CSV table of C-alpha atoms in Angstrom, one decimal:
chain,number,residue,atom,x,y,z
R,756,UNK,CA,-17.5,21.4,-38.0
R,757,UNK,CA,-15.4,18.5,-36.8
R,758,UNK,CA,-17.0,15.2,-37.7
R,759,UNK,CA,-14.3,13.1,-36.1
R,760,UNK,CA,-15.9,11.0,-33.3
R,761,UNK,CA,-14.6,11.6,-29.8
R,762,UNK,CA,-12.8,8.7,-28.1
R,763,UNK,CA,-14.6,6.7,-25.4
R,764,UNK,CA,-14.3,8.1,-21.8
R,765,UNK,CA,-11.1,6.9,-20.2
R,766,UNK,CA,-9.3,6.1,-23.4
R,767,UNK,CA,-6.7,8.0,-25.2
R,768,UNK,CA,-6.0,8.2,-28.9
R,769,UNK,CA,-2.4,8.3,-30.1
R,770,UNK,CA,-1.5,9.5,-33.5
R,771,UNK,CA,0.4,6.9,-35.5
R,772,UNK,CA,4.1,7.6,-35.8
R,773,UNK,CA,5.1,9.3,-39.1
R,774,UNK,CA,8.5,9.1,-40.7
R,775,UNK,CA,11.9,8.5,-39.2
R,776,UNK,CA,11.5,10.7,-36.2
R,777,UNK,CA,8.3,8.9,-35.3
R,778,UNK,CA,10.1,5.6,-35.2
R,779,UNK,CA,12.9,7.0,-33.2
R,780,UNK,CA,10.4,8.3,-30.7
R,781,UNK,CA,8.8,4.9,-30.4
R,782,UNK,CA,12.1,3.2,-29.9
R,783,UNK,CA,13.1,5.7,-27.2
R,784,UNK,CA,9.8,5.3,-25.3
R,785,UNK,CA,10.1,1.5,-25.6
R,786,UNK,CA,13.6,1.6,-24.1
R,787,UNK,CA,12.5,4.0,-21.4
R,788,UNK,CA,9.6,1.7,-20.5
R,789,UNK,CA,12.0,-1.3,-20.2
R,790,UNK,CA,14.9,0.4,-18.5
R,791,UNK,CA,13.0,2.8,-16.2
R,792,UNK,CA,11.4,0.3,-13.8
R,793,UNK,CA,14.6,-1.7,-13.7
R,794,UNK,CA,16.8,1.3,-12.9
R,795,UNK,CA,14.5,2.6,-10.2
R,796,UNK,CA,14.3,-0.8,-8.6
R,797,UNK,CA,18.0,-1.2,-8.5
R,798,UNK,CA,18.4,2.3,-7.2
R,799,UNK,CA,16.0,1.8,-4.4
R,800,UNK,CA,17.5,-1.6,-3.5
R,801,UNK,CA,21.0,-0.1,-3.5
R,802,UNK,CA,19.8,2.8,-1.3
R,803,UNK,CA,18.2,0.4,1.2
R,804,UNK,CA,21.3,-1.8,1.4
R,805,UNK,CA,23.5,1.2,1.9
R,806,UNK,CA,21.1,2.6,4.5
R,807,UNK,CA,21.2,-0.6,6.5
R,808,UNK,CA,25.0,-0.8,6.2
R,809,UNK,CA,25.4,2.7,7.5
R,810,UNK,CA,23.1,2.0,10.4
R,811,UNK,CA,24.6,-1.4,11.4
R,812,UNK,CA,28.3,-0.9,10.6
R,813,UNK,CA,29.1,1.3,13.7
R,814,UNK,CA,28.0,-1.5,15.9
R,815,UNK,CA,30.3,-4.1,14.3
R,816,UNK,CA,33.9,-4.2,15.6
R,817,UNK,CA,36.6,-3.3,13.1
R,818,UNK,CA,38.1,-6.9,13.4
R,819,UNK,CA,34.8,-8.3,12.0
R,820,UNK,CA,34.3,-5.9,9.1
R,821,UNK,CA,35.2,-7.2,5.6
R,822,UNK,CA,36.8,-4.0,4.6
R,823,UNK,CA,39.5,-4.5,7.3
R,824,UNK,CA,40.9,-7.5,5.3
R,825,UNK,CA,39.8,-6.4,1.7
R,826,UNK,CA,40.9,-3.3,-0.2
R,827,UNK,CA,37.3,-2.4,-0.9
R,828,UNK,CA,34.0,-2.3,1.1
R,829,UNK,CA,31.6,-5.1,0.7
R,830,UNK,CA,28.0,-3.7,0.2
R,831,UNK,CA,25.4,-5.7,2.0
R,832,UNK,CA,27.6,-6.9,4.9
R,833,UNK,CA,25.5,-4.8,7.3
R,834,UNK,CA,22.3,-6.2,5.9
R,835,UNK,CA,23.6,-9.7,6.6
R,836,UNK,CA,24.6,-8.8,10.1
R,837,UNK,CA,21.2,-7.2,10.7
R,838,UNK,CA,19.4,-10.3,9.4
R,839,UNK,CA,21.5,-12.7,11.6
R,840,UNK,CA,21.0,-10.4,14.6
R,841,UNK,CA,17.2,-10.2,14.2
R,842,UNK,CA,17.0,-13.9,13.7
R,843,UNK,CA,19.1,-14.6,16.8
R,844,UNK,CA,16.9,-12.1,18.7
R,845,UNK,CA,13.8,-13.9,17.6
R,846,UNK,CA,15.3,-17.3,18.6
R,847,UNK,CA,16.2,-16.0,22.1
R,848,UNK,CA,12.8,-14.4,22.6
R,849,UNK,CA,11.1,-17.7,21.8
R,850,UNK,CA,12.4,-19.4,24.9
R,851,UNK,CA,11.4,-18.7,28.5
R,852,UNK,CA,14.4,-16.5,29.4
R,853,UNK,CA,14.0,-14.4,26.4
R,854,UNK,CA,10.3,-13.8,27.1
R,855,UNK,CA,11.0,-12.9,30.6
R,856,UNK,CA,13.5,-10.3,29.5
R,857,UNK,CA,11.1,-8.9,27.0
R,858,UNK,CA,8.4,-8.7,29.6
R,859,UNK,CA,10.8,-6.9,31.9
R,860,UNK,CA,11.7,-4.4,29.2
R,861,UNK,CA,8.0,-3.8,28.4
R,862,UNK,CA,7.2,-3.1,32.0
R,863,UNK,CA,10.0,-0.6,32.2
R,864,UNK,CA,8.7,1.1,29.0
R,865,UNK,CA,5.2,1.0,30.4
R,866,UNK,CA,6.3,3.3,33.2
R,867,UNK,CA,7.4,6.1,30.8
R,868,UNK,CA,4.4,8.3,30.0
R,869,UNK,CA,5.4,9.4,26.4
R,870,UNK,CA,7.5,6.4,25.4
R,871,UNK,CA,4.8,4.0,26.5
R,872,UNK,CA,2.2,5.2,24.0
R,873,UNK,CA,4.7,5.3,21.1
R,874,UNK,CA,6.0,1.8,21.9
R,875,UNK,CA,2.6,0.2,22.3
R,876,UNK,CA,1.3,1.8,19.0
R,877,UNK,CA,4.4,0.7,17.1
R,878,UNK,CA,4.3,-2.8,18.5
R,879,UNK,CA,0.7,-3.3,17.5
R,880,UNK,CA,1.4,-2.1,14.0
R,881,UNK,CA,4.4,-4.4,13.6
R,882,UNK,CA,2.5,-7.3,15.0
R,883,UNK,CA,-0.3,-6.7,12.6
R,884,UNK,CA,1.9,-6.3,9.5
R,885,UNK,CA,4.5,-9.0,10.1
R,886,UNK,CA,2.9,-11.6,12.2
R,887,UNK,CA,1.0,-13.1,9.2
R,888,UNK,CA,-1.8,-14.3,11.5
R,889,UNK,CA,-4.4,-11.5,10.8
R,890,UNK,CA,-6.1,-10.1,7.8
R,891,UNK,CA,-5.9,-6.5,8.8
R,892,UNK,CA,-5.1,-4.2,5.9
R,893,UNK,CA,-4.9,-7.2,3.6
R,894,UNK,CA,-8.4,-7.0,2.3
R,895,UNK,CA,-9.6,-4.5,-0.2
R,896,UNK,CA,-13.0,-2.9,-0.5
R,897,UNK,CA,-15.0,-0.1,-2.0
R,898,UNK,CA,-16.6,2.8,0.0
R,899,UNK,CA,-18.8,5.5,-1.4
R,900,UNK,CA,-16.6,8.5,-0.9
R,901,UNK,CA,-16.2,11.5,-1.1
R,902,UNK,CA,-19.8,11.9,-2.4
R,903,UNK,CA,-22.7,9.7,-3.6
R,904,UNK,CA,-22.0,7.9,-6.8
R,905,UNK,CA,-18.2,8.2,-6.3
R,906,UNK,CA,-16.3,5.1,-5.1
R,907,UNK,CA,-12.9,4.8,-3.5
R,908,UNK,CA,-10.6,1.9,-2.9
R,909,UNK,CA,-10.0,1.2,0.8
R,910,UNK,CA,-8.0,-1.2,2.9
R,911,UNK,CA,-10.1,-3.0,5.5
R,912,UNK,CA,-8.8,-3.0,9.0
R,913,UNK,CA,-10.3,-4.2,12.3
R,914,UNK,CA,-13.6,-3.2,14.1
R,915,UNK,CA,-13.3,-0.4,16.6
R,916,UNK,CA,-12.6,-1.2,20.2
R,917,UNK,CA,-15.6,-1.1,22.7
R,918,UNK,CA,-14.7,2.4,23.9
R,919,UNK,CA,-15.0,3.8,20.4
R,920,UNK,CA,-17.9,1.6,19.3
R,921,UNK,CA,-20.2,2.7,22.1
R,922,UNK,CA,-19.6,6.3,21.2
R,923,UNK,CA,-20.6,6.0,17.5
R,924,UNK,CA,-24.3,7.2,17.2
R,925,UNK,CA,-25.5,4.2,15.2
R,926,UNK,CA,-26.7,0.7,15.9
R,927,UNK,CA,-25.0,-0.7,12.8
R,928,UNK,CA,-21.7,-2.6,13.2
R,929,UNK,CA,-18.8,-0.5,12.1
R,930,UNK,CA,-15.4,-1.3,10.8
R,931,UNK,CA,-12.3,0.8,10.4
R,932,UNK,CA,-10.9,1.4,6.9
R,933,UNK,CA,-7.9,3.2,5.5
R,934,UNK,CA,-8.3,5.2,2.3
R,935,UNK,CA,-4.8,5.6,0.6
R,936,UNK,CA,-4.2,8.7,-1.5
R,937,UNK,CA,-2.6,8.8,-4.9
R,938,UNK,CA,0.3,8.7,-5.8
R,939,UNK,CA,1.6,8.0,-2.2
R,940,UNK,CA,-0.5,5.2,-0.7
R,941,UNK,CA,1.2,5.5,2.7
R,942,UNK,CA,-0.8,8.7,3.3
R,943,UNK,CA,-4.6,8.9,3.4
R,944,UNK,CA,-7.7,8.9,5.6
R,945,UNK,CA,-8.7,6.6,8.4
R,946,UNK,CA,-12.3,6.4,9.4
R,947,UNK,CA,-15.1,4.2,10.7
R,948,UNK,CA,-17.9,3.1,8.4
R,949,UNK,CA,-20.8,0.7,8.7
R,950,UNK,CA,-19.8,-2.8,7.7
R,951,UNK,CA,-22.7,-2.9,5.3
R,952,UNK,CA,-21.4,0.1,3.4
R,953,UNK,CA,-18.1,-1.6,2.6
R,954,UNK,CA,-18.1,-3.7,-0.6
R,955,UNK,CA,-15.3,-6.4,-0.6
R,956,UNK,CA,-13.3,-6.4,-3.9
R,957,UNK,CA,-11.3,-9.4,-5.2
R,958,UNK,CA,-8.0,-7.5,-5.3
R,959,UNK,CA,-4.9,-8.0,-3.3
R,960,UNK,CA,-3.3,-5.2,-1.2
R,961,UNK,CA,-0.4,-5.0,-3.7
R,962,UNK,CA,-2.8,-4.7,-6.7
R,963,UNK,CA,-4.7,-1.9,-4.9
R,964,UNK,CA,-1.5,-0.1,-4.1
R,965,UNK,CA,-0.4,-0.3,-7.7
R,966,UNK,CA,-3.8,1.0,-8.9
R,967,UNK,CA,-3.6,3.9,-6.5
R,968,UNK,CA,0.1,4.8,-7.1
R,969,UNK,CA,-0.5,4.9,-10.9
R,970,UNK,CA,-3.8,7.0,-10.4
R,971,UNK,CA,-5.6,4.3,-12.4
R,972,UNK,CA,-3.2,4.1,-15.3
R,973,UNK,CA,-2.0,0.6,-14.4
R,974,UNK,CA,-5.1,-1.5,-13.9
R,975,UNK,CA,-4.8,-5.0,-12.3
R,976,UNK,CA,-5.9,-7.9,-14.5
R,977,UNK,CA,-5.6,-8.5,-18.2
R,978,UNK,CA,-8.5,-6.4,-19.3
R,979,UNK,CA,-8.6,-3.0,-17.6
R,980,UNK,CA,-12.0,-1.9,-19.0
R,981,UNK,CA,-13.7,-5.1,-17.8
R,982,UNK,CA,-12.1,-4.7,-14.4
R,983,UNK,CA,-13.5,-1.2,-14.0
R,984,UNK,CA,-16.9,-2.2,-15.3
R,985,UNK,CA,-16.9,-5.2,-12.8
R,986,UNK,CA,-16.1,-2.9,-9.9
R,987,UNK,CA,-18.8,-0.4,-10.9
R,988,UNK,CA,-21.3,-3.2,-11.4
R,989,UNK,CA,-20.5,-4.7,-8.0
R,990,UNK,CA,-20.9,-1.4,-6.2
R,991,UNK,CA,-24.3,-0.7,-8.0
R,992,UNK,CA,-25.6,-4.2,-7.3
R,993,UNK,CA,-24.7,-3.9,-3.6
R,994,UNK,CA,-26.5,-0.5,-3.4
R,995,UNK,CA,-29.6,-1.9,-5.1
R,996,UNK,CA,-29.6,-4.9,-2.8
R,997,UNK,CA,-29.5,-2.6,0.2
R,998,UNK,CA,-32.6,-0.9,-1.1
R,999,UNK,CA,-30.9,2.5,-1.5
R,1000,UNK,CA,-31.9,4.8,-4.3
R,1001,UNK,CA,-29.5,5.4,-7.1
R,1002,UNK,CA,-27.8,8.7,-7.3
R,1003,UNK,CA,-28.2,11.0,-10.2
R,1004,UNK,CA,-24.6,10.5,-11.1
R,1005,UNK,CA,-25.1,6.7,-11.3
R,1006,UNK,CA,-28.2,7.0,-13.4
R,1007,UNK,CA,-26.4,9.3,-15.9
R,1008,UNK,CA,-23.4,7.0,-16.1
R,1009,UNK,CA,-25.7,4.0,-16.7
R,1010,UNK,CA,-27.6,5.8,-19.4
R,1011,UNK,CA,-24.6,7.3,-21.1
R,1012,UNK,CA,-23.5,5.7,-24.3
R,1013,UNK,CA,-20.1,4.1,-24.6
R,1014,UNK,CA,-19.1,6.4,-27.4
R,1015,UNK,CA,-19.9,10.0,-28.2
R,1016,UNK,CA,-20.4,10.7,-31.9
């Protein structure tokens, strides 16, 4: 019979390194932890710069390209051109003439059946994400999903429009939420839930994305266990305040001891 106590749920036990090979393994893993994120960050940045350069460079005349006068290509020149062009476009759009041209272009796109729906949807997404005026998809909450006693991190969006709200068979006020999937938070589920069923959480969208991408390995905050316990306690307190009965899963988790001997 094995008398060694089991580790607490959610924790892992690592054997201490033994001998020379154990120290080499620890040094290698430490170097990997330090160099891995830096290398991936530089790679993604380099890929993005090259992608923008490849997209913008064909629109720049040869006389204005740095490689015309230098024996080597200058990475990032297309990114600078794109930044200046977008800034100039925003400046021109801010005046009366620019707004008139934009309105004319939108009216032309509005006459195209397929392009109209794509343009309007993309415009609303970009205005929501980059305008900085709204809070859509910037607030984080908890929703009891996919079954009672199981909670999922969601990004809180806007209430449904009147056409959708009137079709929902409930008198409660609903709100739209996006449930990202691990490890790719850009994919997930979009659904409407009653506002009373969404529990706000004191997390930023970036912290929630990190939590989801790492599948819970990287916890926001200095004390991961306290953070998880606080989230669970918040969800349980909100459910009790709503007068709903606790699920069997919640009761078992509340009665379960911290350690199993």
